[in-house]
Amino acid sequence: MKNQRILVISSANIDFVQRMRRIPYAGETVVENDIGYSYIPGGKGANSAITFARLGADCVFTCKLGRDSNAKRLTSIYRNEGIDIRYILEDPEVPTGLASILVEENGKNRIIVYPGANMTMTAAEIEEPFTCYPEAVYMQLEIPDEAILEAARRAHEADIPVFIDAGPARLDFPLKELGRVEIFSPNESETRIFTGIAPTNEETTLRAAIRLSTLVDAKYIVIKLGERGAFIYDVKGKEYYVVPAEKVEAVDTTAAGDVFTAAMVYVYLQNGNIVSAVKYATCAAAISVTRAGASSSIPTRAEVIAYARKKKAEESGEAAPAADDKTTGDEEMNEI
Ligand code: ATP
Ligand code: RIB
């Protein structure tokens, strides 16, 4: 199958991660001697760009970094991942974004983002990345509205599909101005913020999806529901499907949503089948939650294929075939 060129226009951060037994109460100091800390590449856009690259996509990444040591480190990591970094922007005055992440023993996280250079991206800076002739544009909401809207406008002008991972939610984001979106994908809390409806069960999730379809002109709405899986709403067909999450032991869910949306878009661009795309994404995200950190948790194409094969074999009661990197994995994408 043909690998389409995906232009990711989004955010990049360094994640300062601390793991702990429990989050301290206000005013409390907790000393966690035996639990370390780390600096890991993160940011919703970078996590998705790395996912695309590890799955084998032709990924071009535009983000805005500071002129600092974090920027140097991140750029070299993206290059080594095989990402096209020609259109990465630099702000000489504002530092690279930083996210402080607290991860509890149950894998749940709390994230505070200092956006830094991410928030200085301008609409004018979006012109050049489009000279790479992308075949799809993928964005999140962690950069300025004007940059997102300009990229959507240029994508429509070039007649290529726009994919939106709606994180982090901003009540004042002008969703209608995005124009046509192929897949719009918020998580649980983003869905609640945009619609006022908490997607706690099938009925409320359907109501929220229908409400979202009045706010954004999308072909599909895919609501990510953490360990409850994902909810697909086909806006034109007025049909919905629920894809349960994989049963795995969660170590750290940071970036699960970024991995999920990128994997879904990658497969959707290959085969146009939203259900198989979400099933594949569910496997990729499941692998990511079993590992610590953001970019450090992202699986490769071979790992997703091996996971999918094992799952299929377990379901059919047959022995799992050995993972073979020489196969394309197309069968797994279409048939998971
Ligand atoms: P994050 O902000 O932590 O990156 P998110 O809130 O955007 O993630 P989630 O809904 O938490 O997104 O997760 C995305 C997908 O990852 C889910 O739809 C599910 O398939 C998978 N996932 C998340 N948590 C778990 C879990 N505990 N066990 C198995 N799969 C999970
Ligand atoms: O979605 C996870 C990401 O959100 C983290 O890597 C952090 O940098 C924030 O952008």
mmCIF file of C-alpha atoms and ligand atoms in Angstrom:
data_model
loop_
_atom_site.group_PDB
_atom_site.id
_atom_site.type_symbol
_atom_site.label_atom_id
_atom_site.label_comp_id
_atom_site.label_asym_id
_atom_site.label_seq_id
_atom_site.Cartn_x
_atom_site.Cartn_y
_atom_site.Cartn_z
ATOM 1 C CA MET A 1 0.000 0.000 0.000
ATOM 2 C CA LYS A 2 1.055 3.572 -0.661
ATOM 3 C CA ASN A 3 2.405 5.598 2.240
ATOM 4 C CA GLN A 4 0.822 9.009 2.128
ATOM 5 C CA ARG A 5 2.739 12.111 3.187
ATOM 6 C CA ILE A 6 1.229 13.366 6.440
ATOM 7 C CA LEU A 7 1.966 16.914 7.566
ATOM 8 C CA VAL A 8 1.716 17.205 11.368
ATOM 9 C CA ILE A 9 1.364 20.836 12.482
ATOM 10 C CA SER A 10 1.333 20.787 16.242
ATOM 11 C CA SER A 11 3.223 20.994 19.537
ATOM 12 C CA ALA A 12 6.488 19.705 20.994
ATOM 13 C CA ASN A 13 7.582 19.677 24.640
ATOM 14 C CA ILE A 14 10.136 18.239 26.951
ATOM 15 C CA ASP A 15 8.254 16.246 29.591
ATOM 16 C CA PHE A 16 9.586 16.418 33.158
ATOM 17 C CA VAL A 17 8.145 13.233 34.611
ATOM 18 C CA GLN A 18 7.914 12.189 38.246
ATOM 19 C CA ARG A 19 6.345 8.902 39.280
ATOM 20 C CA MET A 20 4.799 8.620 42.739
ATOM 21 C CA ARG A 21 2.686 6.383 44.908
ATOM 22 C CA ARG A 22 0.097 9.164 45.257
ATOM 23 C CA ILE A 23 -0.259 12.856 44.422
ATOM 24 C CA PRO A 24 0.432 15.063 47.511
ATOM 25 C CA TYR A 25 -2.439 16.997 49.092
ATOM 26 C CA ALA A 26 -2.261 20.834 49.044
ATOM 27 C CA GLY A 27 0.377 21.943 51.552
ATOM 28 C CA GLU A 28 1.902 18.454 51.871
ATOM 29 C CA THR A 29 5.492 17.452 51.020
ATOM 30 C CA VAL A 30 6.005 13.849 49.953
ATOM 31 C CA VAL A 31 9.525 12.422 49.690
ATOM 32 C CA GLU A 32 9.727 9.602 47.151
ATOM 33 C CA ASN A 33 13.292 8.390 47.567
ATOM 34 C CA ASP A 34 13.147 5.236 45.506
ATOM 35 C CA ILE A 35 11.233 6.737 42.584
ATOM 36 C CA GLY A 36 13.239 8.763 40.072
ATOM 37 C CA TYR A 37 12.461 11.444 37.550
ATOM 38 C CA SER A 38 13.207 11.832 33.881
ATOM 39 C CA TYR A 39 13.140 14.243 30.972
ATOM 40 C CA ILE A 40 11.383 12.615 28.034
ATOM 41 C CA PRO A 41 10.439 14.006 24.602
ATOM 42 C CA GLY A 42 6.721 14.792 24.633
ATOM 43 C CA GLY A 43 4.117 17.226 23.403
ATOM 44 C CA LYS A 44 0.962 16.022 21.710
ATOM 45 C CA GLY A 45 2.207 16.805 18.218
ATOM 46 C CA ALA A 46 5.623 15.226 18.633
ATOM 47 C CA ASN A 47 4.103 12.096 20.183
ATOM 48 C CA SER A 48 1.847 11.722 17.157
ATOM 49 C CA ALA A 49 4.635 12.521 14.670
ATOM 50 C CA ILE A 50 6.822 9.826 16.262
ATOM 51 C CA THR A 51 3.889 7.395 16.113
ATOM 52 C CA PHE A 52 3.455 8.061 12.395
ATOM 53 C CA ALA A 53 7.169 7.569 11.796
ATOM 54 C CA ARG A 54 7.367 4.351 13.832
ATOM 55 C CA LEU A 55 4.376 2.931 11.962
ATOM 56 C CA GLY A 56 6.155 3.654 8.676
ATOM 57 C CA ALA A 57 4.451 6.833 7.466
ATOM 58 C CA ASP A 58 6.102 9.606 5.495
ATOM 59 C CA CYS A 59 5.775 12.207 8.253
ATOM 60 C CA VAL A 60 6.637 15.900 7.964
ATOM 61 C CA PHE A 61 6.556 17.700 11.319
ATOM 62 C CA THR A 62 6.095 21.425 11.887
ATOM 63 C CA CYS A 63 6.328 22.649 15.459
ATOM 64 C CA LYS A 64 7.970 25.649 17.119
ATOM 65 C CA LEU A 65 10.867 25.199 19.511
ATOM 66 C CA GLY A 66 13.007 27.660 21.463
ATOM 67 C CA ARG A 67 16.696 28.303 20.770
ATOM 68 C CA ASP A 68 17.929 26.135 23.631
ATOM 69 C CA SER A 69 19.451 22.786 24.512
ATOM 70 C CA ASN A 70 16.043 21.096 24.707
ATOM 71 C CA ALA A 71 15.342 22.155 21.123
ATOM 72 C CA LYS A 72 18.654 20.673 19.949
ATOM 73 C CA ARG A 73 17.957 17.403 21.709
ATOM 74 C CA LEU A 74 14.396 17.156 20.395
ATOM 75 C CA THR A 75 15.362 17.971 16.809
ATOM 76 C CA SER A 76 18.014 15.308 16.772
ATOM 77 C CA ILE A 77 15.577 12.750 18.209
ATOM 78 C CA TYR A 78 12.978 13.552 15.534
ATOM 79 C CA ARG A 79 15.643 13.239 12.816
ATOM 80 C CA ASN A 80 16.698 9.852 14.143
ATOM 81 C CA GLU A 81 13.073 8.727 14.078
ATOM 82 C CA GLY A 82 13.027 9.408 10.335
ATOM 83 C CA ILE A 83 10.752 12.445 10.610
ATOM 84 C CA ASP A 84 11.165 15.224 8.031
ATOM 85 C CA ILE A 85 12.267 18.167 10.203
ATOM 86 C CA ARG A 86 12.849 20.755 7.463
ATOM 87 C CA TYR A 87 9.901 22.867 8.561
ATOM 88 C CA ILE A 88 10.533 22.982 12.300
ATOM 89 C CA LEU A 89 10.405 26.601 13.466
ATOM 90 C CA GLU A 90 12.533 28.352 16.078
ATOM 91 C CA ASP A 91 11.769 31.196 18.458
ATOM 92 C CA PRO A 92 15.002 32.856 19.614
ATOM 93 C CA GLU A 93 13.362 34.450 22.636
ATOM 94 C CA VAL A 94 10.893 31.972 24.090
ATOM 95 C CA PRO A 95 11.987 28.604 25.517
ATOM 96 C CA THR A 96 10.899 25.203 24.214
ATOM 97 C CA GLY A 97 7.643 24.002 25.804
ATOM 98 C CA LEU A 98 7.827 22.000 29.000
ATOM 99 C CA ALA A 99 5.253 19.699 30.557
ATOM 100 C CA SER A 100 5.395 18.709 34.232
ATOM 101 C CA ILE A 101 3.844 15.277 34.534
ATOM 102 C CA LEU A 102 2.957 13.447 37.743
ATOM 103 C CA VAL A 103 2.232 9.747 37.282
ATOM 104 C CA GLU A 104 0.569 7.757 40.056
ATOM 105 C CA GLU A 105 1.024 4.047 40.681
ATOM 106 C CA ASN A 106 -2.185 3.221 38.790
ATOM 107 C CA GLY A 107 -0.750 4.827 35.628
ATOM 108 C CA LYS A 108 -3.025 7.901 35.758
ATOM 109 C CA ASN A 109 -1.331 11.213 35.117
ATOM 110 C CA ARG A 110 -1.741 14.914 35.805
ATOM 111 C CA ILE A 111 -0.078 17.281 33.338
ATOM 112 C CA ILE A 112 0.734 20.984 33.545
ATOM 113 C CA VAL A 113 2.021 22.483 30.303
ATOM 114 C CA TYR A 114 4.168 25.576 29.924
ATOM 115 C CA PRO A 115 3.682 25.997 26.156
ATOM 116 C CA GLY A 116 6.628 28.357 25.526
ATOM 117 C CA ALA A 117 7.541 28.573 21.836
ATOM 118 C CA ASN A 118 4.555 26.405 20.823
ATOM 119 C CA MET A 119 2.281 29.383 21.390
ATOM 120 C CA THR A 120 4.261 31.796 19.222
ATOM 121 C CA MET A 121 3.567 29.940 15.960
ATOM 122 C CA THR A 122 1.888 32.343 13.518
ATOM 123 C CA ALA A 123 -0.444 31.881 10.562
ATOM 124 C CA ALA A 124 2.253 33.243 8.213
ATOM 125 C CA GLU A 125 4.635 30.468 9.310
ATOM 126 C CA ILE A 126 2.218 27.837 8.010
ATOM 127 C CA GLU A 127 2.820 28.706 4.351
ATOM 128 C CA GLU A 128 6.210 27.041 3.915
ATOM 129 C CA PRO A 129 5.407 23.588 5.329
ATOM 130 C CA PHE A 130 2.735 23.216 2.642
ATOM 131 C CA THR A 131 5.446 23.326 -0.025
ATOM 132 C CA CYS A 132 6.201 19.682 0.889
ATOM 133 C CA TYR A 133 2.989 18.691 -0.992
ATOM 134 C CA PRO A 134 1.303 16.875 1.876
ATOM 135 C CA GLU A 135 -1.544 14.460 1.216
ATOM 136 C CA ALA A 136 -3.138 14.947 4.660
ATOM 137 C CA VAL A 137 -2.864 17.410 7.533
ATOM 138 C CA TYR A 138 -2.985 16.333 11.179
ATOM 139 C CA MET A 139 -3.335 18.764 14.082
ATOM 140 C CA GLN A 140 -4.065 19.062 17.783
ATOM 141 C CA LEU A 141 -5.102 22.167 19.700
ATOM 142 C CA GLU A 142 -1.815 22.788 21.549
ATOM 143 C CA ILE A 143 -0.735 25.631 19.213
ATOM 144 C CA PRO A 144 -2.388 29.016 18.473
ATOM 145 C CA ASP A 145 -5.843 29.046 16.862
ATOM 146 C CA GLU A 146 -4.631 31.245 13.981
ATOM 147 C CA ALA A 147 -2.019 28.649 12.964
ATOM 148 C CA ILE A 148 -4.537 25.785 13.133
ATOM 149 C CA LEU A 149 -7.170 27.656 11.143
ATOM 150 C CA GLU A 150 -4.670 28.774 8.508
ATOM 151 C CA ALA A 151 -3.436 25.189 8.097
ATOM 152 C CA ALA A 152 -7.022 23.947 7.744
ATOM 153 C CA ARG A 153 -7.699 26.656 5.166
ATOM 154 C CA ARG A 154 -4.611 25.706 3.151
ATOM 155 C CA ALA A 155 -5.510 22.020 3.356
ATOM 156 C CA HIS A 156 -8.963 22.742 1.936
ATOM 157 C CA GLU A 157 -7.392 24.849 -0.800
ATOM 158 C CA ALA A 158 -5.108 21.919 -1.665
ATOM 159 C CA ASP A 159 -8.078 19.527 -1.431
ATOM 160 C CA ILE A 160 -6.455 17.251 1.158
ATOM 161 C CA PRO A 161 -8.108 15.832 4.297
ATOM 162 C CA VAL A 162 -7.805 17.449 7.737
ATOM 163 C CA PHE A 163 -7.591 15.307 10.885
ATOM 164 C CA ILE A 164 -8.079 16.867 14.319
ATOM 165 C CA ASP A 165 -7.137 15.373 17.665
ATOM 166 C CA ALA A 166 -9.056 17.787 19.902
ATOM 167 C CA GLY A 167 -6.611 17.944 22.791
ATOM 168 C CA PRO A 168 -6.286 19.943 24.895
ATOM 169 C CA ALA A 169 -9.888 21.208 24.734
ATOM 170 C CA ARG A 170 -10.483 24.923 24.676
ATOM 171 C CA LEU A 171 -14.058 26.061 25.113
ATOM 172 C CA ASP A 172 -13.407 29.149 23.019
ATOM 173 C CA PHE A 173 -11.848 27.297 20.051
ATOM 174 C CA PRO A 174 -13.821 28.219 16.881
ATOM 175 C CA LEU A 175 -14.588 24.662 15.736
ATOM 176 C CA LYS A 176 -16.852 25.741 12.872
ATOM 177 C CA GLU A 177 -14.014 27.739 11.296
ATOM 178 C CA LEU A 178 -12.057 24.518 10.734
ATOM 179 C CA GLY A 179 -14.343 23.755 7.808
ATOM 180 C CA ARG A 180 -14.571 20.117 6.690
ATOM 181 C CA VAL A 181 -12.730 17.657 8.959
ATOM 182 C CA GLU A 182 -12.310 13.983 8.028
ATOM 183 C CA ILE A 183 -12.003 12.687 11.619
ATOM 184 C CA PHE A 184 -12.485 14.756 14.779
ATOM 185 C CA SER A 185 -11.254 12.950 17.871
ATOM 186 C CA PRO A 186 -11.588 14.266 21.443
ATOM 187 C CA ASN A 187 -11.048 12.310 24.658
ATOM 188 C CA GLU A 188 -13.548 12.076 27.498
ATOM 189 C CA SER A 189 -12.777 15.393 29.187
ATOM 190 C CA GLU A 190 -12.442 17.254 25.880
ATOM 191 C CA THR A 191 -15.861 15.902 24.858
ATOM 192 C CA ARG A 192 -17.358 17.168 28.113
ATOM 193 C CA ILE A 193 -15.773 20.602 27.693
ATOM 194 C CA PHE A 194 -16.969 21.014 24.091
ATOM 195 C CA THR A 195 -20.487 19.612 24.561
ATOM 196 C CA GLY A 196 -21.326 19.950 28.260
ATOM 197 C CA ILE A 197 -22.162 16.223 28.200
ATOM 198 C CA ALA A 198 -20.051 13.731 30.185
ATOM 199 C CA PRO A 199 -19.728 10.608 27.999
ATOM 200 C CA THR A 200 -20.139 8.131 30.850
ATOM 201 C CA ASN A 201 -22.235 5.481 29.059
ATOM 202 C CA GLU A 202 -23.380 4.560 25.546
ATOM 203 C CA GLU A 203 -26.401 6.846 25.642
ATOM 204 C CA THR A 204 -24.562 9.950 26.866
ATOM 205 C CA THR A 205 -21.639 9.272 24.520
ATOM 206 C CA LEU A 206 -23.998 9.094 21.551
ATOM 207 C CA ARG A 207 -25.655 12.330 22.661
ATOM 208 C CA ALA A 208 -22.240 13.977 22.983
ATOM 209 C CA ALA A 209 -21.185 12.717 19.541
ATOM 210 C CA ILE A 210 -24.373 14.086 17.974
ATOM 211 C CA ARG A 211 -23.808 17.417 19.725
ATOM 212 C CA LEU A 212 -20.215 17.479 18.452
ATOM 213 C CA SER A 213 -21.474 16.842 14.931
ATOM 214 C CA THR A 214 -23.420 20.111 15.162
ATOM 215 C CA LEU A 215 -20.304 21.989 16.326
ATOM 216 C CA VAL A 216 -17.772 20.684 13.794
ATOM 217 C CA ASP A 217 -18.267 19.640 10.160
ATOM 218 C CA ALA A 218 -16.778 16.152 10.498
ATOM 219 C CA LYS A 219 -17.185 12.921 8.561
ATOM 220 C CA TYR A 220 -16.423 10.801 11.634
ATOM 221 C CA ILE A 221 -16.266 11.643 15.310
ATOM 222 C CA VAL A 222 -14.164 9.259 17.365
ATOM 223 C CA ILE A 223 -14.398 9.741 21.144
ATOM 224 C CA LYS A 224 -11.536 8.215 23.134
ATOM 225 C CA LEU A 225 -12.764 6.740 26.396
ATOM 226 C CA GLY A 226 -9.584 5.495 28.104
ATOM 227 C CA GLU A 227 -9.905 1.960 29.449
ATOM 228 C CA ARG A 228 -13.499 1.879 28.123
ATOM 229 C CA GLY A 229 -12.227 2.024 24.534
ATOM 230 C CA ALA A 230 -13.436 4.272 21.730
ATOM 231 C CA PHE A 231 -16.765 5.371 20.260
ATOM 232 C CA ILE A 232 -17.062 5.951 16.505
ATOM 233 C CA TYR A 233 -19.864 8.124 15.155
ATOM 234 C CA ASP A 234 -20.478 8.159 11.408
ATOM 235 C CA VAL A 235 -22.098 11.567 11.028
ATOM 236 C CA LYS A 236 -23.728 11.084 7.598
ATOM 237 C CA GLY A 237 -24.795 7.493 8.179
ATOM 238 C CA LYS A 238 -25.945 8.368 11.746
ATOM 239 C CA GLU A 239 -24.474 5.061 12.909
ATOM 240 C CA TYR A 240 -22.174 4.322 15.814
ATOM 241 C CA TYR A 241 -19.750 1.563 16.784
ATOM 242 C CA VAL A 242 -18.027 0.890 20.084
ATOM 243 C CA VAL A 243 -14.518 -0.602 20.058
ATOM 244 C CA PRO A 244 -13.540 -1.854 23.522
ATOM 245 C CA ALA A 245 -10.044 -1.211 24.863
ATOM 246 C CA GLU A 246 -7.563 -4.053 25.172
ATOM 247 C CA LYS A 247 -7.230 -5.589 28.617
ATOM 248 C CA VAL A 248 -3.710 -4.655 29.692
ATOM 249 C CA GLU A 249 -2.011 -3.562 32.874
ATOM 250 C CA ALA A 250 -1.608 0.219 32.616
ATOM 251 C CA VAL A 251 1.770 1.561 33.740
ATOM 252 C CA ASP A 252 1.414 5.095 32.375
ATOM 253 C CA THR A 253 -1.325 6.384 30.070
ATOM 254 C CA THR A 254 0.614 9.527 29.019
ATOM 255 C CA ALA A 255 0.387 9.906 25.220
ATOM 256 C CA ALA A 256 -2.100 7.032 24.803
ATOM 257 C CA GLY A 257 -4.452 9.466 23.103
ATOM 258 C CA ASP A 258 -1.729 10.849 20.817
ATOM 259 C CA VAL A 259 -0.661 7.342 19.787
ATOM 260 C CA PHE A 260 -4.278 6.263 19.298
ATOM 261 C CA THR A 261 -5.260 9.150 17.014
ATOM 262 C CA ALA A 262 -2.102 8.976 14.899
ATOM 263 C CA ALA A 263 -2.368 5.192 14.465
ATOM 264 C CA MET A 264 -6.043 5.530 13.542
ATOM 265 C CA VAL A 265 -5.301 8.216 10.946
ATOM 266 C CA TYR A 266 -2.399 6.219 9.510
ATOM 267 C CA VAL A 267 -4.549 3.154 8.853
ATOM 268 C CA TYR A 268 -7.553 5.201 7.741
ATOM 269 C CA LEU A 269 -5.410 6.884 5.094
ATOM 270 C CA GLN A 270 -4.313 3.445 3.915
ATOM 271 C CA ASN A 271 -7.673 1.707 3.696
ATOM 272 C CA GLY A 272 -10.468 4.247 4.328
ATOM 273 C CA ASN A 273 -12.066 1.875 6.850
ATOM 274 C CA ILE A 274 -12.783 3.693 10.114
ATOM 275 C CA VAL A 275 -13.586 0.565 12.142
ATOM 276 C CA SER A 276 -10.408 -1.293 11.220
ATOM 277 C CA ALA A 277 -8.442 1.947 11.775
ATOM 278 C CA VAL A 278 -9.832 2.282 15.310
ATOM 279 C CA LYS A 279 -9.182 -1.389 16.071
ATOM 280 C CA TYR A 280 -5.565 -1.041 14.980
ATOM 281 C CA ALA A 281 -5.235 2.190 16.999
ATOM 282 C CA THR A 282 -6.644 0.382 20.034
ATOM 283 C CA CYS A 283 -3.811 -2.178 19.811
ATOM 284 C CA ALA A 284 -1.154 0.534 19.368
ATOM 285 C CA ALA A 285 -2.501 2.554 22.328
ATOM 286 C CA ALA A 286 -2.736 -0.572 24.490
ATOM 287 C CA ILE A 287 0.972 -1.222 23.971
ATOM 288 C CA SER A 288 1.749 2.396 24.838
ATOM 289 C CA VAL A 289 -0.086 2.308 28.186
ATOM 290 C CA THR A 290 1.997 -0.662 29.315
ATOM 291 C CA ARG A 291 5.155 1.487 29.058
ATOM 292 C CA ALA A 292 6.334 4.577 30.934
ATOM 293 C CA GLY A 293 6.584 8.049 29.411
ATOM 294 C CA ALA A 294 5.308 9.756 26.265
ATOM 295 C CA SER A 295 7.517 9.137 23.208
ATOM 296 C CA SER A 296 9.284 6.329 25.081
ATOM 297 C CA SER A 297 6.024 4.350 25.107
ATOM 298 C CA ILE A 298 5.251 4.498 21.375
ATOM 299 C CA PRO A 299 5.283 1.123 19.581
ATOM 300 C CA THR A 300 6.826 0.367 16.205
ATOM 301 C CA ARG A 301 4.916 -1.094 13.284
ATOM 302 C CA ALA A 302 6.483 -4.519 13.951
ATOM 303 C CA GLU A 303 5.336 -4.400 17.587
ATOM 304 C CA VAL A 304 1.751 -3.544 16.645
ATOM 305 C CA ILE A 305 1.725 -6.311 14.032
ATOM 306 C CA ALA A 306 3.083 -8.836 16.533
ATOM 307 C CA TYR A 307 0.475 -7.729 19.094
ATOM 308 C CA ALA A 308 -2.361 -8.002 16.563
ATOM 309 C CA ARG A 309 -1.219 -11.459 15.434
ATOM 310 C CA LYS A 310 -1.062 -12.723 18.990
ATOM 311 C CA LYS A 311 -4.515 -11.316 19.687
ATOM 312 C CA LYS A 312 -6.006 -12.919 16.576
ATOM 313 C CA ALA A 313 -4.376 -16.249 17.410
ATOM 314 C CA GLU A 314 -5.671 -16.138 20.994
ATOM 315 C CA GLU A 315 -9.178 -15.343 19.791
ATOM 316 C CA SER A 316 -9.155 -18.158 17.245
ATOM 317 C CA GLY A 317 -7.406 -20.628 19.571
ATOM 318 C CA GLU A 318 -4.545 -21.129 17.104
ATOM 319 C CA ALA A 319 -0.828 -20.825 17.861
ATOM 320 C CA ALA A 320 0.540 -17.316 17.215
ATOM 321 C CA PRO A 321 2.770 -17.150 14.114
ATOM 322 C CA ALA A 322 6.190 -15.657 14.722
ATOM 323 C CA ALA A 323 6.354 -11.932 13.962
ATOM 324 C CA ASP A 324 8.028 -11.510 10.602
ATOM 325 C CA ASP A 325 9.300 -8.051 9.727
ATOM 326 C CA LYS A 326 9.368 -8.941 6.036
ATOM 327 C CA THR A 327 5.566 -8.952 5.838
ATOM 328 C CA THR A 328 3.883 -5.631 5.205
ATOM 329 C CA GLY A 329 1.364 -5.855 8.050
ATOM 330 C CA ASP A 330 -1.362 -4.716 5.652
ATOM 331 C CA GLU A 331 -3.393 -7.803 6.462
ATOM 332 C CA GLU A 332 -3.338 -6.963 10.157
ATOM 333 C CA MET A 333 -4.477 -3.426 9.455
ATOM 334 C CA ASN A 334 -7.455 -4.578 7.461
ATOM 335 C CA GLU A 335 -8.445 -7.583 9.501
ATOM 336 C CA ILE A 336 -7.803 -6.912 13.166
HETATM 337 P P1 ATP B 1 -3.662 10.919 27.248
HETATM 338 O O1 ATP B 1 -4.165 12.321 27.479
HETATM 339 O O2 ATP B 1 -3.355 10.179 28.503
HETATM 340 O O3 ATP B 1 -2.624 10.834 26.192
HETATM 341 P P2 ATP B 1 -6.298 10.566 26.197
HETATM 342 O O4 ATP B 1 -7.072 10.968 27.422
HETATM 343 O O5 ATP B 1 -6.241 11.531 25.075
HETATM 344 O O6 ATP B 1 -4.862 10.080 26.607
HETATM 345 P P3 ATP B 1 -7.522 8.034 26.366
HETATM 346 O O7 ATP B 1 -8.973 8.006 26.093
HETATM 347 O O8 ATP B 1 -7.097 7.952 27.781
HETATM 348 O O9 ATP B 1 -6.902 9.254 25.597
HETATM 349 O O10 ATP B 1 -6.811 6.816 25.626
HETATM 350 C C1 ATP B 1 -6.807 6.647 24.211
HETATM 351 C C2 ATP B 1 -6.964 5.183 23.898
HETATM 352 O O11 ATP B 1 -5.910 4.448 24.547
HETATM 353 C C3 ATP B 1 -8.259 4.568 24.410
HETATM 354 O O12 ATP B 1 -9.308 4.774 23.492
HETATM 355 C C4 ATP B 1 -7.852 3.108 24.585
HETATM 356 O O13 ATP B 1 -7.930 2.424 23.357
HETATM 357 C C5 ATP B 1 -6.382 3.210 25.010
HETATM 358 N N1 ATP B 1 -6.258 3.167 26.477
HETATM 359 C C6 ATP B 1 -6.202 4.208 27.338
HETATM 360 N N2 ATP B 1 -6.116 3.782 28.615
HETATM 361 C C7 ATP B 1 -6.117 2.430 28.562
HETATM 362 C C8 ATP B 1 -6.040 1.386 29.547
HETATM 363 N N3 ATP B 1 -5.959 1.657 30.856
HETATM 364 N N4 ATP B 1 -6.058 0.096 29.112
HETATM 365 C C9 ATP B 1 -6.124 -0.195 27.790
HETATM 366 N N5 ATP B 1 -6.186 0.742 26.819
HETATM 367 C C10 ATP B 1 -6.197 2.034 27.192
HETATM 368 O O1 RIB B 2 -0.686 13.909 25.515
HETATM 369 C C1 RIB B 2 0.461 13.833 26.322
HETATM 370 C C2 RIB B 2 1.299 15.070 26.140
HETATM 371 O O2 RIB B 2 0.562 16.204 26.583
HETATM 372 C C3 RIB B 2 2.579 15.079 26.945
HETATM 373 O O3 RIB B 2 3.667 14.497 26.269
HETATM 374 C C4 RIB B 2 2.773 16.557 27.292
HETATM 375 O O4 RIB B 2 3.909 17.122 26.733
HETATM 376 C C5 RIB B 2 1.477 17.259 26.858
HETATM 377 O O5 RIB B 2 1.621 17.972 25.675
#
